[in-house]
Amino acid sequence: MLWTLKRMCSLLSLQHYYQNKLKLAIIGQSLFGQEVYSNLRRQGHKVVGVFTVPDKDGKADPLAVAAEKDGTPVFKFPRWRVKGKPIPEVVEAYKAVGAELNVLPFCSQFIPMNIIDHPKHGSIIYHPSILPLHRGASAINWTLIHGDKKAGFTVFWADDGLDTGPILLQRECAVESSDTVDTLYNRFLFPEGIRAMVESVQLIADGKAPRVPQTEEGASYEGIQKKSNARVNLAQPAEAIHNWIRGHDKVPGAWTVIDGQSVTLYGSSMLGGSVPAGQPLEIEGASRPGLIAKNGLILYGTDGKALLVKNLQFEDGKMIPASKYFSSGESSSVDLTDAEKKMAEEIRTIWKGILSNVAAIEDTTDFFKSGAASMDVVRLVEELKQKCASVQLQNEDVYMATTFQDFIQMFVRKLRGEDQEEELDIDYATKEVNNMTVKMPYQCFINGKFEDAENGKTYDTINPTDGSVICKVSYASVEDVDRAVAAAKEAYDNGLWGKMNPRDRGSLLYKLADLMEEHQEELATIESIDSGAVYTLALKTHVGMSIQTFRYFAGWCDKIQGKTIPINQARPNRNLTFTKKEPLGVCAIVIPWNYPLMMLAWKSAACLAAGNTLVLKPAQVTPLTALKFAELSVKAGIPKGVINILPGSGGMVGQRLSDHPDIRKLGFTGSTPIGKQIMKSCALSNLKKVSLELGGKSPLIIFSDCDIDKAVRMGMSSVYFNKGENCIAAGRLFVEESIHDEFISQVVEEIQKMKIGDPLDRSTDHGPQNHKAHLDKLLEYCDIGVKEGATLVYGGRQVDRPGFFMEPTVFTDVEDHMFIAKEESFGPVMVVSKFKDGDVEGVLERANDTEYGLASGVFTRDINKAMYVSERLEAGTVFINTYNKTDVASPFGGFKQSGFGKDLGEDALMEYLKTKAVTVEY
């Protein structure tokens, strides 16, 4: 009975699966056609016939190969009509299959109207543009040539016009400044086009497919682009030249004339920042000579702007890096090891499988002269990725090493890591300071390169010691955010980082930590002049703890583990359930200005160790150590796109990161109001994971039975450490009544010994506040305290000297209702309240009477009292007889409106991982 019930359920399931399915004729060719065909069959539609092109050089089209393997009838007609009239036997063969719908995913043949209109549902066609724009056969090319901001495709009902039929479905995407025909096709038009074709067929099967007439408003038709009309006009603005080149990359190839011969240009990108040095190159028709630089060929537009061309191809088909144009000799060949020789023979077999029309693959066999086309390039690259995932092979590598011998040489060099990119191009702002020359990158860091913001905007970053301008820094735009996220997504989805062995990833992070240590004096100096941190503190804490953090998380890379879980067995079968910890994908990190490098390290080290890629926005007022860190990450070998740094405003860059649909996690340290806005934006956009380290008003309770000298010393540190710009700073001290006056007296005495001055002076105790607006806010905070009746015992004023210096300040007689008792100063302001002797419960109630819960502290010699108080304090961290003692292995984060999620320790790693449960039946 049970078996019968299962059988009935199975039959009902099959009946549901096959209802509203059609008999289809697939007319077309290419890998796209093959994927559409395969996906339609998987959806339960019956393909009654495939009509494709004849074999070329003995090789069948991918669509034919797949259909023949499945036993689907395949017809390879050279043509469908002669002298404008349909060929009767071809028409009869087509009609015999009994199709209800013709699906034309990509078709280069002219199909007669009596074939188009014959099926019950007619015919649908895929076209790679947003019709009625760019009708014709080179739609993707023209999308780029015209500099369209949007690309897309249309599935439409075929009629007797040229791409003029009613629209069934359309999809669109943004065009990125670096897009080529290949990237646009591979990123969107190919994968989304396959899904859309399958969706369209199902809409027709369900009777829900629309027929929206095309408007002629905005319609355009451009002809097929051929080599003969692809010459680039160099007498126009740089962006127009760039669009022309990328619109013809790879087919048919934009070309120009250099030294009397036609040279095809590939791999164009707009050049941001200053133009590097190079050797002049005369180019026919150019407004000024080009430059052969170490990164490629630089071309100038009539507007004075420049673009970079990566590769050149000569009339004989040979392609070279443009940077090697003046190189006279060929690179020497490498001797292969036995293992490499074995690999070469395996690659020879792959070549033979593709070039099936060639009797044998010799060392001199040319891939393209043997009949290979662009789709064969894709196949070769993908097969080799499966064979040897550690080698990052690109399509252009095949074009640049066309003979088998050259290809093997290129492949082996990549295998050995001998093809590393040349040294990073950086425009530095330099300063002679702290007895050294400090070199500071100042541009956006996107996809492994420093470049100006898209809109060219900059802003001044200020030295708080004297108010002088350190340098101008790129002011990132929304477009820069989108480019950085796209780079991070590409690096995660398709780059080396996502495929890397975790132990190798850890090795890179160790190397990065070593480089940070090697440059620690320079980093500490930059931190001092950009944030006002005292140099000795910057060296030990800002930089020192950053190095420790990267080393700690580097060690975690190969220790991320799941679990095996015993579950109830589905007898008579057995089950195994296990969990995997996986990275989230692209993460955004937004950090504050008080510890610019350390906050970067606390979040990004865990993020990277987990295998994610990141886009980081440093605080607008302290961007320089983050950009120096980006430089060191390249030197450490971190692949391009893994780390991206965008200086700029929180309202623009931070908001776009919160809203961006491709970001899966956002880590933020900053104020509670901004944290709430970020959380809301992350929820509304794509429900991205969030961790927040927000404001605090950390209580420090000092009992009369404490070591008072230590309590004074640590109490001062709890408030004045890093000029009070410290997220866990003790925002309110509760001092037991019997020692209150002595405590205050000792604090004032110690403050008077503190040296306020230049943070680069090794004897300085107290440097400038981070920026002018913050100093003004602190002065206002003190004014409010005085007006509300608190006693200003010391300080409360700006120091009379250049820069943003404030006196260390002490308030007493602070009552619970006062503004300064409730709100964080984030500066060198000690807020002291007394409590009655022995009133433990009362002081605990007052200490917990806050919406914040980041940190707290207690000083007492009574360990029982200390442990009791620590249990009752509502804070993420409790210090007992110490303060500010953080460690890379100990989790750090708050409760209540101080946020959620942890930095540091194993807990931080979990913030950047997701858990997948897998159940196997055997």
XYZ file of N, CA and C in Angstrom, residues 208-318:
333
model
N 1.076 33.005 -21.057
C 1.237 34.284 -20.360
C 2.240 35.208 -21.045
N 2.704 34.847 -22.233
C 3.754 35.631 -22.886
C 3.178 36.896 -23.518
N 3.715 38.058 -23.186
C 3.216 39.317 -23.772
C 3.732 39.516 -25.197
N 3.076 40.394 -25.926
C 3.523 40.847 -27.243
C 3.425 42.364 -27.243
N 4.516 43.016 -26.882
C 4.521 44.477 -26.777
C 5.107 45.050 -28.062
N 4.317 45.774 -28.838
C 4.841 46.313 -30.101
C 6.043 47.218 -29.866
N 7.034 47.095 -30.732
C 8.201 47.978 -30.634
C 7.849 49.369 -31.122
N 8.333 50.365 -30.393
C 8.197 51.739 -30.846
C 9.352 52.075 -31.786
N 9.127 53.016 -32.668
C 10.210 53.470 -33.534
C 10.958 54.651 -32.922
N 10.448 55.156 -31.796
C 11.131 56.248 -31.112
C 12.425 55.720 -30.489
N 13.536 56.336 -30.828
C 14.824 55.903 -30.310
C 15.408 54.707 -31.017
N 14.738 54.251 -32.094
C 15.230 53.070 -32.814
C 16.499 53.418 -33.588
N 17.394 52.433 -33.680
C 18.609 52.629 -34.465
C 19.001 51.314 -35.106
N 19.661 51.434 -36.236
C 20.192 50.255 -36.915
C 21.626 50.550 -37.339
N 22.523 49.688 -36.951
C 23.909 49.832 -37.361
C 24.343 48.541 -38.049
N 25.162 48.699 -39.052
C 25.581 47.552 -39.841
C 26.617 46.699 -39.139
N 26.957 45.585 -39.774
C 27.956 44.669 -39.239
C 29.325 45.343 -39.256
N 30.011 45.255 -38.144
C 31.357 45.811 -38.077
C 32.361 44.807 -38.657
N 33.112 45.279 -39.620
C 34.139 44.451 -40.262
C 35.497 45.107 -40.052
N 36.547 44.343 -40.316
C 37.891 44.863 -40.128
C 38.135 46.106 -40.978
N 37.558 46.117 -42.156
C 37.815 47.217 -43.092
C 37.301 48.559 -42.581
N 36.230 48.533 -41.776
C 35.700 49.810 -41.286
C 35.910 49.993 -39.780
N 36.855 49.238 -39.221
C 37.104 49.296 -37.775
C 38.291 50.173 -37.412
N 38.855 50.914 -38.378
C 39.990 51.783 -38.044
C 39.540 52.859 -37.064
N 40.355 53.066 -36.039
C 39.995 54.017 -35.004
C 40.372 55.433 -35.426
N 39.457 56.361 -35.197
C 39.708 57.774 -35.438
C 40.338 58.353 -34.180
N 41.601 58.685 -34.256
C 42.321 59.178 -33.086
C 42.135 60.672 -32.859
N 41.465 61.349 -33.799
C 41.227 62.792 -33.665
C 39.886 63.035 -32.986
N 39.713 62.520 -31.772
C 38.490 62.692 -31.006
C 38.848 62.537 -29.514
N 37.896 62.842 -28.618
C 38.203 62.733 -27.182
C 38.616 61.313 -26.775
N 39.365 61.221 -25.689
C 39.922 59.934 -25.257
C 38.835 58.901 -24.981
N 37.739 59.314 -24.374
C 36.696 58.336 -24.043
C 36.067 57.746 -25.302
N 35.923 58.559 -26.348
C 35.389 58.051 -27.612
C 36.351 57.037 -28.235
N 37.650 57.304 -28.150
C 38.656 56.348 -28.654
C 38.569 55.050 -27.862
N 38.493 55.184 -26.541
C 38.371 54.009 -25.656
C 37.132 53.185 -26.007
N 36.011 53.863 -26.199
C 34.772 53.146 -26.529
C 34.877 52.425 -27.872
N 35.530 53.046 -28.832
C 35.693 52.416 -30.154
C 36.555 51.152 -30.039
N 37.644 51.269 -29.292
C 38.541 50.109 -29.164
C 37.847 48.972 -28.424
N 37.223 49.261 -27.288
C 36.600 48.175 -26.523
C 35.359 47.635 -27.229
N 34.735 48.465 -28.067
C 33.587 47.991 -28.836
C 33.963 47.031 -29.945
N 35.253 46.967 -30.274
C 35.728 46.054 -31.325
C 36.630 44.949 -30.768
N 36.706 44.831 -29.459
C 37.604 43.880 -28.801
C 36.799 42.633 -28.444
N 37.068 41.449 -28.988
C 38.173 41.021 -29.788
C 37.862 41.030 -31.300
N 36.591 41.013 -31.671
C 36.226 40.942 -33.085
C 35.439 42.183 -33.460
N 35.757 42.860 -34.563
C 36.811 42.519 -35.524
C 38.175 43.099 -35.163
N 38.232 43.915 -34.106
C 39.492 44.508 -33.687
C 39.695 45.895 -34.257
N 39.755 46.903 -33.383
C 40.026 48.274 -33.836
C 41.505 48.395 -34.171
N 41.794 49.097 -35.259
C 43.183 49.162 -35.683
C 43.596 50.579 -36.060
N 44.891 50.776 -36.076
C 45.471 52.032 -36.519
C 46.755 51.709 -37.279
N 47.429 52.738 -37.755
C 48.652 52.517 -38.525
C 49.847 53.042 -37.732
N 50.802 52.133 -37.487
C 52.039 52.484 -36.780
C 53.214 52.012 -37.633
N 54.089 52.929 -37.934
C 55.281 52.601 -38.713
C 54.928 51.897 -40.024
N 53.854 52.372 -40.668
C 53.493 51.880 -41.993
C 52.693 50.596 -42.036
N 52.415 49.954 -40.914
C 51.606 48.732 -40.940
C 50.422 48.850 -39.987
N 49.350 48.129 -40.322
C 48.156 48.168 -39.468
C 48.417 47.353 -38.212
N 48.047 47.937 -37.079
C 48.225 47.304 -35.777
C 46.887 47.347 -35.053
N 46.428 46.186 -34.586
C 45.143 46.099 -33.888
C 45.351 46.303 -32.400
N 44.428 47.059 -31.793
C 44.552 47.479 -30.400
C 43.562 46.706 -29.524
N 44.062 46.142 -28.436
C 43.208 45.365 -27.523
C 43.449 45.791 -26.083
N 42.393 45.659 -25.270
C 42.536 45.895 -23.832
C 42.651 47.354 -23.476
N 41.637 48.148 -23.820
C 41.678 49.585 -23.556
C 41.056 49.900 -22.197
N 41.628 50.893 -21.518
C 41.041 51.409 -20.284
C 41.410 52.878 -20.160
N 40.503 53.651 -19.569
C 40.806 55.058 -19.337
C 41.904 55.165 -18.281
N 42.814 56.093 -18.475
C 43.956 56.241 -17.588
C 43.631 57.285 -16.533
N 43.615 56.849 -15.277
C 43.385 57.785 -14.182
C 44.703 58.281 -13.629
N 44.701 59.459 -13.046
C 45.928 59.989 -12.438
C 46.900 60.511 -13.469
N 48.123 60.720 -13.029
C 49.141 61.264 -13.918
C 49.638 60.205 -14.889
N 50.127 60.658 -16.029
C 50.612 59.754 -17.072
C 52.040 59.328 -16.741
N 52.315 58.022 -16.709
C 53.678 57.567 -16.392
C 54.649 57.901 -17.529
N 55.917 57.824 -17.215
C 56.945 58.089 -18.222
C 56.968 56.959 -19.249
N 57.381 57.290 -20.466
C 57.442 56.281 -21.517
C 58.204 56.774 -22.728
N 58.328 55.905 -23.707
C 59.048 56.227 -24.941
C 58.052 56.646 -26.014
N 58.236 57.809 -26.631
C 57.263 58.301 -27.619
C 57.125 57.349 -28.814
N 55.910 57.300 -29.368
C 55.623 56.463 -30.537
C 54.713 57.245 -31.482
N 55.189 57.490 -32.696
C 54.387 58.199 -33.681
C 53.288 57.268 -34.205
N 52.054 57.771 -34.206
C 50.901 56.996 -34.668
C 50.147 57.834 -35.690
N 49.900 57.275 -36.849
C 49.258 57.999 -37.939
C 47.874 58.488 -37.510
N 47.639 59.797 -37.674
C 46.329 60.375 -37.381
C 46.120 60.795 -35.946
N 47.102 60.561 -35.073
C 46.946 60.919 -33.663
C 47.232 62.398 -33.446
N 46.551 63.007 -32.481
C 46.745 64.427 -32.199
C 48.116 64.698 -31.592
N 48.716 63.692 -30.965
C 50.070 63.802 -30.430
C 50.636 62.389 -30.315
N 51.942 62.253 -30.234
C 52.533 60.903 -30.168
C 52.027 60.113 -28.956
N 51.932 58.795 -29.147
C 51.629 57.933 -28.021
C 52.879 57.705 -27.186
N 52.717 56.934 -26.120
C 53.842 56.601 -25.249
C 53.837 55.105 -24.975
N 54.983 54.462 -25.141
C 55.118 53.077 -24.705
C 55.643 53.119 -23.275
N 54.750 52.809 -22.310
C 55.100 52.810 -20.891
C 55.149 51.373 -20.385
N 55.509 51.204 -19.147
C 55.682 49.838 -18.635
C 54.352 49.100 -18.503
N 53.220 49.825 -18.553
C 51.921 49.164 -18.465
C 51.230 49.019 -19.821
N 51.795 49.608 -20.881
C 51.173 49.493 -22.188
C 51.358 50.733 -23.036
N 50.521 50.865 -24.058
C 50.563 52.009 -24.970
C 49.573 53.060 -24.501
N 50.084 54.264 -24.286
C 49.235 55.380 -23.876
C 48.877 56.203 -25.100
N 47.573 56.407 -25.303
C 47.063 57.240 -26.390
C 46.380 58.458 -25.804
N 46.468 59.582 -26.527
C 45.848 60.819 -26.075
C 44.681 61.177 -26.971
N 43.610 61.674 -26.351
C 42.500 62.221 -27.120
C 42.694 63.697 -27.362
N 41.819 64.262 -28.160
C 41.909 65.695 -28.440
C 41.603 66.540 -27.210
N 40.983 65.926 -26.183
C 40.665 66.653 -24.950
C 41.808 66.618 -23.945
N 42.945 66.022 -24.334
C 44.099 65.952 -23.443
C 44.077 64.788 -22.479
N 42.968 64.094 -22.404
C 42.897 62.929 -21.530
C 43.557 61.735 -22.217
N 43.876 60.712 -21.400
C 44.644 59.585 -21.936
C 43.949 58.256 -21.657
N 44.286 57.274 -22.499
C 43.819 55.908 -22.285
C 44.994 54.963 -22.450
N 44.835 53.772 -21.917
C 45.902 52.778 -21.934
C 45.458 51.573 -22.749
N 46.301 51.146 -23.694
C 46.045 49.954 -24.505
C 47.015 48.869 -24.061
N 46.480 47.709 -23.730
C 47.303 46.665 -23.111
C 48.066 45.822 -24.127
N 47.401 45.432 -25.250
C 48.010 44.492 -26.196
C 47.930 45.009 -27.631
N 48.891 44.594 -28.463
C 48.937 44.950 -29.878
C 49.054 43.673 -30.710
N 48.350 43.676 -31.851
C 48.458 42.534 -32.772
C 48.873 43.049 -34.150
N 49.886 42.384 -34.735
C 50.424 42.817 -36.015
C 49.753 42.085 -37.172
N 50.099 42.498 -38.389
C 49.442 41.956 -39.577
C 49.650 40.445 -39.725
N 50.767 39.935 -39.210
C 51.026 38.492 -39.318
C 50.301 37.676 -38.251
N 49.473 38.343 -37.418
C 48.702 37.657 -36.388
C 49.363 37.600 -35.036
N 50.638 37.953 -34.942
C 51.353 37.880 -33.665
C 50.869 38.991 -32.741
